[in-house]
Tab-separated table of C-alpha atoms in Angstrom:
chain	number	residue	atom	x	y	z
A	1	MET	CA	49.420	-51.292	76.268
A	2	ARG	CA	46.491	-51.100	79.175
A	3	LEU	CA	45.092	-48.137	76.882
A	4	LYS	CA	44.855	-50.659	73.625
A	5	LYS	CA	43.516	-53.156	75.088
A	6	LEU	CA	41.195	-51.693	77.065
A	7	ARG	CA	39.812	-50.270	73.449
A	8	LEU	CA	40.032	-53.707	72.023
A	9	LEU	CA	37.576	-54.435	75.152
A	10	GLN	CA	35.556	-51.298	74.186
A	11	ARG	CA	35.160	-52.317	70.412
A	12	PHE	CA	34.718	-56.220	71.815
A	13	PHE	CA	31.008	-55.746	74.020
A	14	PRO	CA	28.513	-53.275	70.874
A	15	LEU	CA	30.029	-56.590	68.688
A	16	LEU	CA	28.903	-58.918	71.296
A	17	LEU	CA	25.887	-57.673	71.517
A	18	LEU	CA	24.522	-57.093	67.982
A	19	SER	CA	26.137	-60.072	68.108
A	20	VAL	CA	22.888	-61.335	69.992
A	21	ALA	CA	20.362	-59.494	69.121
A	22	MET	CA	21.216	-60.424	64.791
A	23	MET	CA	20.529	-64.343	65.845
A	24	PHE	CA	17.942	-63.043	68.248
A	25	ALA	CA	16.116	-61.386	65.392
A	26	SER	CA	17.375	-64.176	62.751
A	27	HIS	CA	16.707	-67.265	64.583
A	28	HIS	CA	12.920	-65.491	65.474
A	29	ASN	CA	12.967	-63.935	61.851
A	30	LEU	CA	11.859	-60.865	62.629
A	31	LEU	CA	13.961	-59.239	59.933
A	32	PRO	CA	13.535	-61.322	56.659
A	33	GLN	CA	14.118	-58.729	53.481
A	34	ALA	CA	17.734	-58.579	55.157
A	35	ARG	CA	18.458	-61.853	55.609
A	36	THR	CA	17.748	-61.732	51.940
A	37	ALA	CA	19.455	-58.927	51.106
A	38	ALA	CA	22.824	-60.073	53.423
A	39	SER	CA	23.045	-62.688	52.148
A	40	THR	CA	24.459	-61.425	48.790
A	41	VAL	CA	27.394	-60.877	50.465
A	42	ALA	CA	27.503	-64.720	49.878
A	43	LEU	CA	26.744	-65.159	46.414
A	44	PRO	CA	30.144	-64.398	44.451
A	45	PHE	CA	31.757	-66.456	46.732
A	46	GLN	CA	29.607	-68.928	46.008
A	47	TYR	CA	29.735	-68.222	42.193
A	48	LEU	CA	32.745	-68.491	41.708
A	49	MET	CA	32.337	-72.469	43.519
A	50	ASN	CA	29.649	-73.678	41.051
A	51	MET	CA	31.286	-72.141	38.197
A	52	PRO	CA	30.748	-75.013	35.466
A	53	GLY	CA	35.043	-76.151	35.500
A	54	GLY	CA	35.516	-74.268	38.686
A	55	ILE	CA	37.052	-74.873	41.394
A	56	ALA	CA	34.522	-76.447	42.871
A	57	SER	CA	34.066	-79.377	40.730
A	58	TRP	CA	37.958	-79.577	39.751
A	59	VAL	CA	38.819	-80.601	43.721
A	60	GLY	CA	35.685	-82.801	42.956
A	61	ALA	CA	37.244	-84.335	40.488
A	62	HIS	CA	39.733	-84.996	42.118
A	63	TYR	CA	39.086	-86.707	45.267
A	64	PRO	CA	39.785	-90.190	45.941
A	65	ASP	CA	35.605	-91.570	44.640
A	66	ASP	CA	34.045	-94.297	43.460
A	67	SER	CA	35.122	-95.159	39.869
A	68	LEU	CA	33.483	-93.581	37.427
A	69	TYR	CA	32.045	-97.043	35.858
A	70	GLN	CA	31.003	-98.844	38.459
A	71	LYS	CA	28.472	-94.977	39.181
A	72	TYR	CA	27.960	-95.710	35.662
A	73	ASP	CA	26.756	-99.410	35.288
A	74	ASP	CA	24.769	-98.702	38.981
A	75	LEU	CA	23.058	-95.739	37.306
A	76	LEU	CA	22.227	-98.153	33.988
A	77	ILE	CA	21.123	-100.809	35.662
A	78	LYS	CA	18.643	-98.259	38.147
A	79	GLN	CA	17.309	-97.041	35.002
A	80	LEU	CA	16.283	-100.227	33.841
A	81	GLN	CA	14.688	-101.297	37.061
A	82	LEU	CA	12.990	-97.570	37.192
A	83	GLU	CA	11.421	-97.954	33.763
A	84	ALA	CA	9.877	-101.365	33.995
A	85	ARG	CA	8.478	-99.393	36.951
A	86	LEU	CA	7.872	-96.941	35.443
A	87	GLN	CA	5.630	-98.802	32.186
A	88	ARG	CA	3.648	-100.588	35.178
A	89	TYR	CA	2.177	-97.183	36.735
A	90	ASP	CA	1.853	-95.722	32.978
A	91	ASN	CA	-0.713	-98.474	33.047
A	92	LEU	CA	-2.260	-97.807	36.401
A	93	ARG	CA	-2.553	-94.461	35.451
A	94	ALA	CA	-4.845	-94.876	32.946
A	95	GLU	CA	-6.682	-97.488	34.753
A	96	ASN	CA	-6.945	-94.461	37.556
A	97	GLU	CA	-7.989	-91.818	34.891
A	98	ARG	CA	-10.287	-94.340	33.568
A	99	LEU	CA	-11.776	-95.058	37.457
A	100	LYS	CA	-12.185	-91.712	37.663
A	101	GLU	CA	-14.012	-90.595	35.080
A	102	LEU	CA	-16.231	-93.191	35.975
A	103	LEU	CA	-16.175	-91.548	39.008
A	104	ARG	CA	-16.553	-87.333	37.953
A	105	ALA	CA	-13.768	-86.859	40.206
A	106	PRO	CA	-11.402	-84.239	38.898
A	107	ARG	CA	-8.210	-85.274	38.125
A	108	ARG	CA	-4.606	-85.142	39.835
A	109	ARG	CA	-1.985	-82.254	38.630
A	110	VAL	CA	0.762	-84.238	38.104
A	111	ASP	CA	3.229	-82.212	39.873
A	112	HIS	CA	5.766	-80.628	38.207
A	113	ALA	CA	9.923	-80.411	39.768
A	114	LEU	CA	12.293	-78.556	39.356
A	115	SER	CA	15.849	-80.344	39.744
A	116	ALA	CA	18.531	-78.390	42.004
A	117	GLU	CA	22.224	-79.153	43.989
A	118	ILE	CA	22.764	-78.984	46.725
A	119	ILE	CA	26.310	-77.330	47.500
A	120	GLU	CA	28.228	-77.934	49.803
A	121	ILE	CA	29.160	-74.762	50.490
A	122	GLY	CA	27.568	-73.450	54.187
A	123	LEU	CA	27.244	-77.534	54.394
A	124	GLU	CA	28.015	-76.991	58.027
A	125	PRO	CA	28.476	-80.476	59.339
A	126	PHE	CA	26.003	-80.129	62.244
A	127	THR	CA	22.894	-78.931	61.000
A	128	GLN	CA	20.684	-80.128	59.955
A	129	ARG	CA	19.649	-77.769	57.272
A	130	ILE	CA	21.358	-77.359	53.308
A	131	ALA	CA	21.748	-74.929	50.700
A	132	ILE	CA	21.202	-75.880	47.452
A	133	ASN	CA	21.928	-73.698	43.491
A	134	ARG	CA	19.166	-72.406	43.396
A	135	GLY	CA	17.390	-69.149	44.048
A	136	ALA	CA	14.930	-66.684	43.461
A	137	GLU	CA	15.800	-66.034	39.946
A	138	SER	CA	14.802	-69.407	39.068
A	139	GLY	CA	12.100	-68.600	41.109
A	140	ILE	CA	11.601	-70.223	43.746
A	141	ARG	CA	9.428	-69.887	46.904
A	142	MET	CA	8.851	-70.093	50.525
A	143	GLY	CA	8.637	-72.895	51.903
A	144	GLN	CA	8.306	-74.972	48.680
A	145	PRO	CA	8.599	-78.661	49.260
A	146	VAL	CA	11.894	-80.730	48.291
A	147	ILE	CA	12.421	-83.889	47.104
A	148	ASN	CA	15.047	-86.728	45.977
A	149	ALA	CA	15.024	-90.093	44.488
A	150	ASP	CA	14.469	-91.807	47.823
A	151	GLY	CA	11.798	-89.992	49.686
A	152	VAL	CA	11.190	-85.789	51.348
A	153	LEU	CA	14.332	-83.514	51.743
A	154	GLY	CA	12.720	-81.308	53.235
A	155	GLN	CA	11.589	-77.715	52.544
A	156	ILE	CA	12.780	-74.070	51.439
A	157	SER	CA	12.834	-71.551	54.664
A	158	GLU	CA	15.499	-68.822	53.210
A	159	VAL	CA	15.973	-68.132	49.359
A	160	GLY	CA	18.342	-65.903	47.906
A	161	VAL	CA	18.808	-64.902	44.892
A	162	ARG	CA	20.632	-68.273	43.569
A	163	HIS	CA	20.756	-70.069	46.894
A	164	SER	CA	18.330	-71.491	49.109
A	165	VAL	CA	18.638	-73.169	51.683
A	166	VAL	CA	16.447	-76.333	52.996
A	167	THR	CA	15.228	-77.057	56.143
A	168	LEU	CA	15.466	-81.182	56.433
A	169	ILE	CA	12.486	-82.804	58.351
A	170	THR	CA	14.035	-84.075	60.563
A	171	HIS	CA	15.342	-80.450	62.220
A	172	PRO	CA	13.590	-80.325	65.378
A	173	ASN	CA	11.561	-77.128	64.244
A	174	HIS	CA	9.840	-79.444	61.245
A	175	SER	CA	6.942	-81.307	61.048
A	176	ILE	CA	5.773	-82.897	58.979
A	177	PRO	CA	1.639	-84.390	57.588
A	178	ALA	CA	2.573	-87.115	56.670
A	179	GLN	CA	-0.448	-91.922	56.900
A	180	ILE	CA	0.828	-93.782	57.496
A	181	ARG	CA	0.865	-96.012	54.088
A	182	ARG	CA	-0.609	-99.709	55.507
A	183	SER	CA	-3.535	-98.192	57.460
A	184	GLY	CA	-3.678	-95.340	55.883
A	185	LEU	CA	-3.514	-93.352	58.925
A	186	ARG	CA	-2.924	-89.357	59.666
A	187	THR	CA	-0.917	-88.266	61.441
A	188	ILE	CA	2.223	-86.226	61.852
A	189	VAL	CA	6.607	-86.840	61.693
A	190	GLN	CA	7.663	-84.567	63.906
A	191	GLY	CA	11.938	-83.558	63.261
A	192	ALA	CA	14.642	-85.165	65.552
A	193	VAL	CA	17.910	-84.913	64.241
A	194	ASN	CA	18.504	-87.515	61.603
A	195	GLN	CA	15.458	-89.073	62.904
A	196	VAL	CA	11.268	-88.473	63.017
A	197	LEU	CA	9.346	-88.983	65.349
A	198	VAL	CA	5.726	-89.116	65.302
A	199	PRO	CA	4.038	-88.329	68.228
A	200	PHE	CA	0.641	-87.986	69.779
A	201	LEU	CA	-0.483	-91.480	68.162
A	202	PRO	CA	-2.578	-92.794	71.047
A	203	GLY	CA	-2.102	-96.711	72.085
A	204	LEU	CA	-3.932	-98.651	70.489
A	205	ALA	CA	-3.543	-96.738	66.963
A	206	ASP	CA	-2.353	-99.207	64.094
A	207	ILE	CA	1.247	-98.160	63.217
A	208	ARG	CA	4.190	-101.301	63.972
A	209	GLN	CA	7.995	-101.242	63.093
A	210	GLY	CA	8.684	-101.489	59.366
A	211	ASP	CA	5.427	-99.017	58.511
A	212	VAL	CA	6.177	-96.860	55.955
A	213	LEU	CA	4.931	-93.323	55.943
A	214	VAL	CA	4.416	-91.196	53.185
A	215	THR	CA	3.044	-86.951	52.638
A	216	SER	CA	-0.857	-87.044	53.379
A	217	GLY	CA	-1.073	-83.489	51.857
A	218	VAL	CA	-3.014	-82.024	54.628
A	219	GLY	CA	-2.693	-78.904	55.071
A	220	GLY	CA	-1.320	-78.229	50.905
A	221	ARG	CA	2.313	-77.674	51.923
A	222	PHE	CA	3.413	-80.745	49.963
A	223	PRO	CA	2.032	-82.398	47.683
A	224	SER	CA	0.673	-86.233	48.967
A	225	GLY	CA	2.110	-90.031	48.403
A	226	TYR	CA	6.193	-88.740	48.296
A	227	LYS	CA	7.572	-91.685	51.300
A	228	VAL	CA	8.568	-89.429	54.171
A	229	ALA	CA	9.775	-92.302	56.637
A	230	ARG	CA	10.701	-95.550	57.493
A	231	VAL	CA	9.196	-96.996	60.946
A	232	ARG	CA	12.098	-98.090	62.801
A	233	GLU	CA	10.469	-98.617	66.611
A	234	VAL	CA	7.748	-98.399	68.242
A	235	ILE	CA	7.869	-98.424	72.168
A	236	ASN	CA	4.468	-98.795	73.847
A	237	ASP	CA	4.427	-96.838	77.943
A	238	THR	CA	2.535	-97.481	80.306
A	239	ASN	CA	3.027	-94.419	82.122
A	240	SER	CA	2.677	-92.236	78.825
A	241	PRO	CA	-1.493	-91.476	76.778
A	242	PHE	CA	1.383	-91.750	74.041
A	243	LEU	CA	3.157	-93.741	71.343
A	244	THR	CA	6.319	-93.396	71.387
A	245	VAL	CA	7.580	-93.771	67.758
A	246	HIS	CA	10.613	-93.753	66.210
A	247	ALA	CA	11.232	-93.844	62.602
A	248	ASP	CA	14.296	-93.728	59.976
A	249	VAL	CA	14.305	-90.839	57.002
A	250	PHE	CA	14.656	-92.023	53.228
A	251	ALA	CA	16.519	-89.520	51.993
A	252	ASP	CA	19.653	-88.913	52.508
A	253	ILE	CA	21.933	-85.809	52.034
A	254	GLN	CA	24.671	-88.628	51.189
A	255	SER	CA	23.528	-90.247	48.586
A	256	SER	CA	22.903	-87.828	45.938
A	257	GLY	CA	24.143	-84.074	45.074
A	258	LYS	CA	21.315	-83.443	42.747
A	259	VAL	CA	17.691	-82.918	44.137
A	260	LEU	CA	13.988	-81.279	43.409
A	261	LEU	CA	11.537	-79.439	43.497
A	262	LEU	CA	7.667	-79.855	43.931
A	263	HIS	CA	5.698	-76.709	42.999
A	264	LYS	CA	3.439	-76.679	45.703
A	265	PRO	CA	0.165	-77.492	44.723
A	266	SER	CA	-2.904	-75.275	43.347
A	267	ALA	CA	-4.015	-74.375	46.756
A	268	PRO	CA	-2.535	-71.447	48.465
A	269	ASP	CA	-0.361	-70.589	51.055
A	270	ALA	CA	-1.908	-72.125	53.903
A	271	LYS	CA	0.221	-73.836	56.772
B	1	MET	CA	60.085	-55.201	72.013
B	2	LEU	CA	63.138	-55.405	70.084
B	3	ASN	CA	61.714	-52.180	67.293
B	4	LYS	CA	60.536	-49.076	68.473
B	5	PRO	CA	57.372	-48.649	66.613
B	6	ALA	CA	57.776	-45.840	64.709
B	7	GLN	CA	60.383	-48.120	62.488
B	8	ARG	CA	58.151	-50.422	61.995
B	9	VAL	CA	56.761	-50.961	58.559
B	10	GLU	CA	53.297	-52.160	58.659
B	11	ALA	CA	51.421	-55.068	56.509
B	12	ARG	CA	50.091	-53.396	53.617
B	13	TRP	CA	45.728	-53.431	53.494
B	14	GLU	CA	45.492	-55.314	50.922
B	15	ARG	CA	47.492	-57.846	51.394
B	16	ILE	CA	45.869	-59.293	54.373
B	17	ILE	CA	42.440	-58.510	52.962
B	18	ALA	CA	43.558	-60.529	50.097
B	19	THR	CA	44.875	-62.934	52.395
B	20	THR	CA	41.378	-63.595	54.468
B	21	ALA	CA	40.086	-63.684	51.228
B	22	LEU	CA	41.907	-66.502	50.341
B	23	ALA	CA	41.386	-67.998	53.763
B	24	VAL	CA	37.021	-67.608	53.574
B	25	PHE	CA	37.011	-69.643	50.277
B	26	LEU	CA	40.075	-72.231	51.768
B	27	ASN	CA	36.805	-72.874	54.151
B	28	VAL	CA	34.309	-72.854	52.342
B	29	LEU	CA	36.135	-74.852	49.316
B	30	PRO	CA	33.863	-78.696	49.735
B	31	TYR	CA	36.061	-81.310	51.695
B	32	PRO	CA	34.676	-84.842	50.613
B	33	GLU	CA	33.259	-86.746	53.419
B	34	TRP	CA	36.055	-87.906	55.355
B	35	VAL	CA	37.528	-84.956	56.456
B	36	LYS	CA	34.459	-83.325	57.378
B	37	PHE	CA	34.973	-82.544	60.860
B	38	ALA	CA	38.753	-82.352	60.239
B	39	ARG	CA	38.446	-79.151	58.011
B	40	PRO	CA	41.071	-76.478	59.580
B	41	ASP	CA	39.720	-73.082	60.227
B	42	TRP	CA	41.666	-71.492	57.522
B	43	VAL	CA	40.696	-68.020	58.813
B	44	THR	CA	41.336	-68.307	61.931
B	45	LEU	CA	44.298	-68.900	61.143
B	46	ALA	CA	44.810	-65.839	59.466
B	47	LEU	CA	42.938	-63.192	61.748
B	48	PHE	CA	45.844	-64.749	64.410
B	49	TYR	CA	48.430	-63.842	62.352
B	50	TRP	CA	47.256	-61.334	61.801
B	51	CYS	CA	45.691	-59.956	65.098
B	52	LEU	CA	49.581	-60.190	65.534
B	53	ALA	CA	51.850	-59.320	62.366
B	54	ALA	CA	49.193	-55.802	61.916
B	55	PRO	CA	47.457	-55.518	65.860
B	56	GLN	CA	46.984	-51.470	64.718
B	57	ARG	CA	45.348	-51.930	61.659
B	58	VAL	CA	43.828	-56.312	62.048
B	59	GLY	CA	41.704	-56.552	65.629
B	60	VAL	CA	38.562	-56.914	67.170
B	61	VAL	CA	36.002	-55.179	64.131
B	62	TYR	CA	37.775	-56.728	61.617
B	63	GLY	CA	38.115	-60.522	63.217
B	64	TRP	CA	33.827	-59.411	63.737
B	65	LEU	CA	33.161	-58.412	59.854
B	66	CYS	CA	35.753	-62.013	58.416
B	67	GLY	CA	33.336	-63.909	60.247
B	68	LEU	CA	30.524	-62.308	59.797
B	69	THR	CA	30.726	-63.472	56.341
B	70	LEU	CA	31.017	-66.880	57.229
B	71	ASP	CA	28.114	-66.608	58.420
B	72	LEU	CA	26.601	-65.392	55.636
B	73	ILE	CA	28.087	-68.139	53.297
B	74	HIS	CA	27.066	-70.327	55.609
B	75	ALA	CA	22.945	-69.065	55.979
B	76	ALA	CA	23.887	-69.979	59.653
B	77	LEU	CA	22.183	-67.651	62.271
B	78	PRO	CA	24.203	-64.227	61.580
B	79	GLY	CA	26.661	-63.720	64.513
B	80	GLN	CA	28.366	-66.766	65.529
B	81	TYR	CA	30.293	-66.959	63.481
B	82	ALA	CA	30.959	-63.082	64.375
B	83	LEU	CA	30.809	-63.267	67.596
B	84	GLY	CA	33.879	-66.525	67.641
B	85	LYS	CA	35.707	-64.423	65.153
B	86	ALA	CA	36.102	-60.830	67.304
B	87	LEU	CA	37.291	-63.442	70.343
B	88	ILE	CA	40.019	-65.185	69.272
B	89	ALA	CA	40.644	-61.353	68.000
B	90	LEU	CA	40.286	-60.082	71.122
B	91	VAL	CA	43.068	-61.909	72.780
B	92	ALA	CA	45.399	-62.416	70.370
B	93	ALA	CA	44.904	-58.412	69.180
B	94	GLY	CA	45.370	-57.616	72.964
B	95	GLY	CA	47.847	-60.004	74.120
B	96	TYR	CA	49.972	-59.209	70.715
B	97	ALA	CA	53.426	-57.889	72.190
B	98	ARG	CA	54.320	-60.953	74.027
B	99	LEU	CA	52.641	-63.484	72.141
B	100	ARG	CA	55.260	-62.496	68.769
B	101	LEU	CA	57.920	-63.924	71.758
B	102	GLU	CA	56.446	-66.710	72.099
B	103	PRO	CA	57.968	-70.104	70.474
B	104	LEU	CA	55.603	-71.738	67.585
B	105	TRP	CA	54.426	-74.194	69.985
B	106	VAL	CA	52.891	-71.740	72.672
B	107	GLN	CA	51.231	-70.061	70.025
B	108	SER	CA	49.909	-73.159	68.105
B	109	ALA	CA	48.628	-73.468	72.368
B	110	LEU	CA	46.455	-71.101	72.533
B	111	LEU	CA	45.119	-71.082	68.925
B	112	LEU	CA	43.631	-74.397	69.722
B	113	ALA	CA	42.767	-73.325	72.899
B	114	LEU	CA	40.664	-69.948	71.036
B	115	ALA	CA	39.747	-72.584	67.778
B	116	SER	CA	37.593	-74.437	69.937
B	117	ALA	CA	36.025	-71.843	72.030
B	118	ASP	CA	35.027	-71.292	68.677
B	119	THR	CA	34.220	-74.159	68.081
B	120	ALA	CA	32.485	-74.618	71.759
B	121	LEU	CA	30.230	-71.061	70.372
B	122	VAL	CA	28.872	-72.208	67.152
B	123	VAL	CA	28.068	-75.624	68.385
B	124	TRP	CA	26.389	-74.692	71.743
B	125	ILE	CA	24.604	-72.194	69.500
B	126	HIS	CA	23.198	-74.807	67.033
B	127	TYR	CA	22.507	-77.518	70.136
B	128	LEU	CA	20.345	-74.169	71.995
B	129	ALA	CA	18.962	-73.434	68.183
B	130	GLU	CA	18.674	-76.913	66.546
B	131	GLY	CA	18.789	-79.435	69.452
B	132	ILE	CA	21.517	-81.344	67.942
B	133	GLU	CA	23.747	-83.584	70.195
B	134	VAL	CA	26.486	-82.516	70.909
B	135	ARG	CA	29.670	-85.001	69.845
B	136	ALA	CA	33.477	-84.881	70.939
B	137	VAL	CA	34.343	-85.080	67.077
B	138	TYR	CA	33.576	-81.013	65.943
B	139	TRP	CA	36.160	-79.945	67.786
B	140	LEU	CA	39.036	-82.159	65.946
B	141	GLY	CA	39.235	-79.192	63.598
B	142	ALA	CA	40.449	-76.735	65.809
B	143	LEU	CA	43.459	-79.128	66.926
B	144	ILE	CA	44.190	-79.682	62.653
B	145	THR	CA	43.471	-75.491	62.641
B	146	ALA	CA	45.845	-75.459	65.792
B	147	LEU	CA	48.057	-77.766	64.263
B	148	LEU	CA	48.468	-75.801	61.405
B	149	TRP	CA	49.259	-72.311	62.657
B	150	PRO	CA	53.898	-72.814	61.685
B	151	LEU	CA	52.710	-73.687	57.959
B	152	ALA	CA	50.788	-70.770	58.067
B	153	PHE	CA	53.032	-68.502	59.672
B	154	ALA	CA	55.472	-69.836	56.980
B	155	LEU	CA	53.222	-68.757	54.395
B	156	LEU	CA	52.344	-66.087	55.625
B	157	ARG	CA	54.697	-64.442	56.862
B	158	ARG	CA	55.556	-63.530	53.477
B	159	ALA	CA	52.699	-61.849	52.879
B	160	GLY	CA	53.528	-59.921	55.505
B	161	PRO	CA	56.282	-57.482	56.898
B	162	ARG	CA	59.550	-58.786	56.809
B	163	ASP	CA	61.179	-60.647	59.226
B	164	GLY	CA	58.161	-62.616	60.899
B	165	PHE	CA	56.056	-60.094	62.610
B	166	GLY	CA	57.752	-57.364	61.851
C-alpha cells in the first residue's frame, strides 16, 4: 500500500513539472510548431462534431431554441433593411470613386472575406478566445482579422489544420489600433475581459460617451472602417494624467455562430 | 479487501479506453447556453471510476493523458487540464482500497472536493494568463459532477469487471 502510493507520487511529480513547463512554453509561445502539431489530436473529435448531420447539429437541433419561423421573419426584415442601406452604399461608392479619380488617389481594394463558424468545442466558459472551423487547409493565417455582422471580433492567434483559435479583442493581452468616428482621433483599444479600455488619452482628448470606435487601419493588421466598440463612460480623474475610458464591443459571439475572416490588406506582415 | 489480489479480474483496456473516449466526447459536446456553467465533467467521473475499479492500470499517467487530450481539444494552455486530472487520479488511485468500501455519498463528497480543486486550478491558470474575473458560478459544474457520481457508477460498473469494483 505504502509502496503503491510512493510510486504514484513518483510518477506525479515529473508530470507536474512537465505540465508547468508546457504551460510556460505555450504562454510565451516558445514552440509554436509543436502546438500546431499537437492540436491534430483534437481533429477526430472536431471532425465528428462538425460532420453535417453529425452529433453536434443533431444535438443543437433538439434544444429548445427561438422558433425558426421567428428567426426567419427577423432575417427577412434584416435583409430588406440591409439591401436598402446597400443601395445607398453603392451610390456612395460610385461617388467616392469619381471623387478619387478627380484627386488621382489610389483606389482602395475591396476586402475579401471567408466565412467560418464558431465551433462550440473549445469554448471554455471563461476565456476570451474562441475556436472556428477553418484552419490552414482553408488558407487561414496568423493574425488574420475576424469580424461578424456587428463589428470586429478579434484575430487569429493559432492555426490548426482544420480549426483555428481567435483571440477576442476583449482579451487583456490584445490591443487594436482604432479611431473615433466622430472626431477622427486615433488611439488604441485594449481588451479588459468582456469590455475594452481606451488607454493613454490625455484629459483634453475629444472623446465622449456614446462615441463609436472604428478600426483605423494603422499597423496594417486590421483594415480600416470596421466597428470596434462604443464608449460607455469617460472618467476624468484629476489625479491621473490620462482619462479612464470604458467601452463595450459591438461584436457579440452569442448573437451568431457565423464569423467572417478578412484577408489581410496588401501590406506585408506588419506588426 | 474482500478479494485476494490474485483472484481479481482486471478490467479490459479496450473498455477503459472506450468509456474514457465517450466521456471526452460528452465533455466537448455543444451544450445550450443556459447550462454553460453547469456542464458536468464526464472525464473526471470516468477517471474516478477507473482509478477505483482498475488501479493497477489507471492512475496518474492515464489521468494526465486524458487531461492532455482535453487541453488540446480546448486549445487551452496545454498542461492545465492534464495537471488537474493527474491530481484527481493521484488521490483516487492512492486511496482506492479504502475508497471502494465507502458508501456512494462519501465518494460523491470526495469527488466534489476533487472536481472543485480541478476547476480552481483551471480558473486560476486562466486568471494568471488572461486576467479573467473569478466567479462562484464556475464551480457549479463540479457540484453537478459530484451529484452525477451515483449514476456514472451504476453505468460504468456494467463496463467494468463484474460486481461493482471487482
